[in-house]
Coordinates of C-alpha atoms in Angstrom, one line a residue:
X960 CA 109.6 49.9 101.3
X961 CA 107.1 51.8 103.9
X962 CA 109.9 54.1 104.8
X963 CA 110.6 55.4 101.1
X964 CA 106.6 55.7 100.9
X965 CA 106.7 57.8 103.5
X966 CA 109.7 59.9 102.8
X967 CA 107.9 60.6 99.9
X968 CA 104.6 61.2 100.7
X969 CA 105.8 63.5 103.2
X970 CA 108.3 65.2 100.3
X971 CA 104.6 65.7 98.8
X972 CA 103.1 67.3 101.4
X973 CA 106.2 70.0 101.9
X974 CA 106.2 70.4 98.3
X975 CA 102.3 71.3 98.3
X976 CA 102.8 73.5 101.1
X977 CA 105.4 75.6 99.5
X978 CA 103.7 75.7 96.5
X979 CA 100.7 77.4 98.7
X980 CA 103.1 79.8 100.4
X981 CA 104.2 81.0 97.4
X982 CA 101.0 81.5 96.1
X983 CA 99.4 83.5 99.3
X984 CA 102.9 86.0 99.1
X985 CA 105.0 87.4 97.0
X986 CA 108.7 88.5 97.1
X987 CA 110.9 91.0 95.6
X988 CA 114.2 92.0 95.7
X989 CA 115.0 96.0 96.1
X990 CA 118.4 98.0 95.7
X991 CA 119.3 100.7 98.3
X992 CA 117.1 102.9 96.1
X993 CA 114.2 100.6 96.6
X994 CA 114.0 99.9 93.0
X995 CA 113.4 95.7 92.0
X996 CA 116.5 94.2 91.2
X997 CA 117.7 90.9 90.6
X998 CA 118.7 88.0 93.6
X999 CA 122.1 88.8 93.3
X1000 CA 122.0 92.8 93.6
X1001 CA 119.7 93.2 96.2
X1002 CA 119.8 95.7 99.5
X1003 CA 116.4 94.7 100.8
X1004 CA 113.1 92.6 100.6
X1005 CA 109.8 92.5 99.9
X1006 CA 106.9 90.4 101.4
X1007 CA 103.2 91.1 100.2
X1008 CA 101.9 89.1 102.3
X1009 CA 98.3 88.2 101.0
X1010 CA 99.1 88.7 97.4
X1011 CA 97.0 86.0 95.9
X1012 CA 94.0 87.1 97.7
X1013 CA 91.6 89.9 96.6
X1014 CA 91.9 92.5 99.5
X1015 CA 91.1 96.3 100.1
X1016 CA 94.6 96.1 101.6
X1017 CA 97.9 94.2 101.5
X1018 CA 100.2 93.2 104.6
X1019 CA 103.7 94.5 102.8
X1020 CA 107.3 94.0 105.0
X1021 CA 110.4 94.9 103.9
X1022 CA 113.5 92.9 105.5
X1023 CA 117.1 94.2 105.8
X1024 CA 120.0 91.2 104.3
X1025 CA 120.5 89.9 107.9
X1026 CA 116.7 89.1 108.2
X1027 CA 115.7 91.7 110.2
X1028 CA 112.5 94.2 109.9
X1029 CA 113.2 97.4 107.8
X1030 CA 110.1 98.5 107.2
X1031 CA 105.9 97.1 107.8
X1032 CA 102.5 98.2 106.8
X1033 CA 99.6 98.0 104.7
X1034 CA 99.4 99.1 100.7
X1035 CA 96.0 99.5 99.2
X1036 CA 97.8 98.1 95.4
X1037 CA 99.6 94.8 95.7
X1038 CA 101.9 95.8 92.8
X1039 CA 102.6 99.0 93.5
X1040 CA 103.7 100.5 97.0
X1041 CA 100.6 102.2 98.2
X1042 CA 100.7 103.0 101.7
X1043 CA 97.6 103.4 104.0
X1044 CA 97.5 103.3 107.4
X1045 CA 100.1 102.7 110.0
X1046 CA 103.6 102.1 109.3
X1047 CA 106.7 100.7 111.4
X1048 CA 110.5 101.0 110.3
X1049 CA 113.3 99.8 112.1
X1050 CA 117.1 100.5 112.1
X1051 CA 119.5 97.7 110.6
X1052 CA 119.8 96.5 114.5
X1053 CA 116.2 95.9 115.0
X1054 CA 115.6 99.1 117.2
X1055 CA 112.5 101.3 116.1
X1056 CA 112.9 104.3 113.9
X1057 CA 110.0 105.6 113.3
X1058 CA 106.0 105.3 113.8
X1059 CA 104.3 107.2 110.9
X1060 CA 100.4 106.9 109.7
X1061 CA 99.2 107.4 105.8
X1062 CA 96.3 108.2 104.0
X1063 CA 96.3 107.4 100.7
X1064 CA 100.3 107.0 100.0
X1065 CA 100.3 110.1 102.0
X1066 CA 101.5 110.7 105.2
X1067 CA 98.8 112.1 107.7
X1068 CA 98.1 111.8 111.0
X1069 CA 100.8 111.8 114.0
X1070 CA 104.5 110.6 113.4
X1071 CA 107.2 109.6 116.0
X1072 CA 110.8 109.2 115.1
X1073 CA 114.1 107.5 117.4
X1074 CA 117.9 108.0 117.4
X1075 CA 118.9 104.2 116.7
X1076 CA 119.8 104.3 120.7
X1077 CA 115.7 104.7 121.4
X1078 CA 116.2 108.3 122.6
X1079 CA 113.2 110.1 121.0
X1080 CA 114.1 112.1 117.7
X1081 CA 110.7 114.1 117.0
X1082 CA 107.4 114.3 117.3
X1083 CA 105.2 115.5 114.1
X1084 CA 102.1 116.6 112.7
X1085 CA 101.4 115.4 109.2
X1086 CA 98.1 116.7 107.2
X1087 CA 97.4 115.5 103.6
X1088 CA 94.1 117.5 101.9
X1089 CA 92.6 115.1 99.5
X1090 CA 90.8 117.6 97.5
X1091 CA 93.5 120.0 97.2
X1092 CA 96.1 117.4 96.8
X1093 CA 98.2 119.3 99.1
X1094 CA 100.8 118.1 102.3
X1095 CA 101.8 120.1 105.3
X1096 CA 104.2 118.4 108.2
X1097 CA 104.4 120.5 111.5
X1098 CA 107.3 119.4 113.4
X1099 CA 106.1 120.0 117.2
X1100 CA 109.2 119.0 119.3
X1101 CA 113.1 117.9 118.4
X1102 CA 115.8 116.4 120.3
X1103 CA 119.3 116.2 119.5
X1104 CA 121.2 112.7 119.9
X1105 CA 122.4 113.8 123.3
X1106 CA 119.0 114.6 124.2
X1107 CA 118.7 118.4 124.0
X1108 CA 115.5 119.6 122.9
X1109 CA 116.3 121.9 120.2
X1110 CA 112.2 122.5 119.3
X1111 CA 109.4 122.8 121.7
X1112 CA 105.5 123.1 120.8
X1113 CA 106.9 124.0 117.2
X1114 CA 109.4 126.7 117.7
X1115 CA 113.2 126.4 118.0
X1116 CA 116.5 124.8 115.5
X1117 CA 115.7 122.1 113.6
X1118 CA 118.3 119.4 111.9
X1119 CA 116.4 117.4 109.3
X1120 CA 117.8 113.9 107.4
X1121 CA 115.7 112.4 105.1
X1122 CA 117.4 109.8 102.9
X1123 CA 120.6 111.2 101.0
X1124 CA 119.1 115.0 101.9
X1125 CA 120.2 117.0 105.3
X1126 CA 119.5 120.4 106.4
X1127 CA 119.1 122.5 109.4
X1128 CA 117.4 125.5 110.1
X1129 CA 114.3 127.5 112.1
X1130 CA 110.9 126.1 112.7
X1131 CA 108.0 128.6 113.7
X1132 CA 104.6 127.6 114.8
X1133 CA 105.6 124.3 113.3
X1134 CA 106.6 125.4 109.8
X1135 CA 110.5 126.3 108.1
X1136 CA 111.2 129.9 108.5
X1137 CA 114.0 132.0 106.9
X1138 CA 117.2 130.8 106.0
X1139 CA 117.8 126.7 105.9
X1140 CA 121.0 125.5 104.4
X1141 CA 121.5 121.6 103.7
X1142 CA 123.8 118.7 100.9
X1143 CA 121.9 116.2 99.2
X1144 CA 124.8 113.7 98.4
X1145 CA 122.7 111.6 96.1
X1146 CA 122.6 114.8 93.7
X1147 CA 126.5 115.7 94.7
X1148 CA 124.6 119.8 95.6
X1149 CA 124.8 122.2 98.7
X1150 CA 121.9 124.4 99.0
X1151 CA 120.8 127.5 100.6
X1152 CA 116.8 127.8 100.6
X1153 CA 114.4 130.9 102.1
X1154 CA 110.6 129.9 103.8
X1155 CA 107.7 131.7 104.8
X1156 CA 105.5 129.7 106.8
X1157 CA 106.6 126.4 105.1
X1158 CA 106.5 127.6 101.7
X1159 CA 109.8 127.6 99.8
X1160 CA 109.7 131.0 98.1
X1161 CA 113.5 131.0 97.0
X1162 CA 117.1 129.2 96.7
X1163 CA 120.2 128.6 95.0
X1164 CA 121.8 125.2 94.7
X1165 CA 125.7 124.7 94.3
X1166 CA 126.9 121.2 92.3
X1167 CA 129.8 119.4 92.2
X1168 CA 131.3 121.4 89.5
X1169 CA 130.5 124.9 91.5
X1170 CA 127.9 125.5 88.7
X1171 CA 125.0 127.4 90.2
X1172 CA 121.0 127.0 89.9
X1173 CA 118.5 129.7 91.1
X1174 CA 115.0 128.6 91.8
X1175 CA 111.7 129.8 93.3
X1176 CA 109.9 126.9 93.9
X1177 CA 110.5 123.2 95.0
X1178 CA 109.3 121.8 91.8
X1179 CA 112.0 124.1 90.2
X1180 CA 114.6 122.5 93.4
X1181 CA 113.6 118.5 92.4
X1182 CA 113.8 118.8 89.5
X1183 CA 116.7 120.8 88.5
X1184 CA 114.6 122.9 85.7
X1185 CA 113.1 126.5 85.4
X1186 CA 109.2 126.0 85.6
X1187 CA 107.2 127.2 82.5
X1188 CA 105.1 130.3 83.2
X1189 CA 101.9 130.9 81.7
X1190 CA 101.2 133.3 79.2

């Protein structure tokens, strides 16, 4: 009889533990596009750690299927991904991928990427002027994956990945210069863009179909539509 009591007292205590748990954090389930899905479609994790509480900021770590780290940080909106602060992400494997710092959900400050083997990637400048509400990044030094340095105190060839996006072209005191060509699978398009000190002044996109779109800014390049000048 003293057993069962305490088999169930201690059943009580777990319980009321898990409920707090629960309370204090808050999961979600994300697809590869890290938009909330359901349990049984899901690519990653969410934990907001300190959900329940009233904070300035939020602990927020995303975990890959097999448990591991993808992503951690601080967002300054427990509901929405608001990142501020200094962010860690990690490959499927565990290694590090990057080291990047945000203001704001805006990336500013110093940012340090890896090859999944740890050899350093690149090294980066990000600036983010709130008044303005305008973002430059000045990529200062590249490696390739067997190591070759490719950019040195901004200057040199440049390969760039970012999600479903590549490209590859000249950097010049930091900024894209001339003639960058690069595939974004997600959109099924090849691209052939033209920069002046960072600033995307023309391009023309290819599609699937081998229809062609001319544009002039990167508004124009997102979102696939002529921009509406002002009379």
């Amino acid at each position: 009889m003293k057993i069962s009591i305490v088999i169930i007292f201690l059943f009580l205590i777990s319980a009321h533990l898990s409920a707090q748990i629960n309370m204090v954090s808050k999961k979600i389930f994300l697809d590869s596009l890290n938009r909330e899905t359901t349990p049984d479609n899901y690519t990653y994790t969410r934990v907001i750690t300190n959900y329940s509480q009233k904070s300035i900021r939020y602990v927020v770590t995303d975990f890959y299927k097999n448990g591991r780290k993808k992503m951690t940080g601080a967002t300054l909106d427990r509901d929405n991904l608001k990142k501020d602060g200094e962010f860690i992400y990690y490959y499927k494997n565990g290694a590090k991928e990057a080291v990047v710092n945000y203001s704001d959900d805006h990336k500013s400050g110093k940012e340090i990427n890896w090859y999944e083997n740890q050899s350093k990637k690149s090294e980066k400048q990000n600036a983010w002027d709130s008044k303005t509400k305008k973002s430059q990044t000045l990529v200062l030094n590249f490696w390739t994956e067997d190591k070759t340095q490719t950019v040195t105190d901004g200057n040199g060839e440049y390969e760039e990945r970012d999600g479903f996006i590549t490209q590859k072209g000249i950097i010049k005191d930091g900024l894209k210069q001339g003639v960058w060509t690069g595939n974004d699978l997600l959109r099924k398009i090849s691209f052939v863009d033209n920069y002046d000190h960072g600033i995307l002044i023309s391009g023309m996109s290819i599609d699937e179909n081998n229809v062609k779109f001319a544009y002039s800014s990167l508004a124009e390049k997102q979102t696939g539509r002529k921009s509406q000048k002002l009379k």
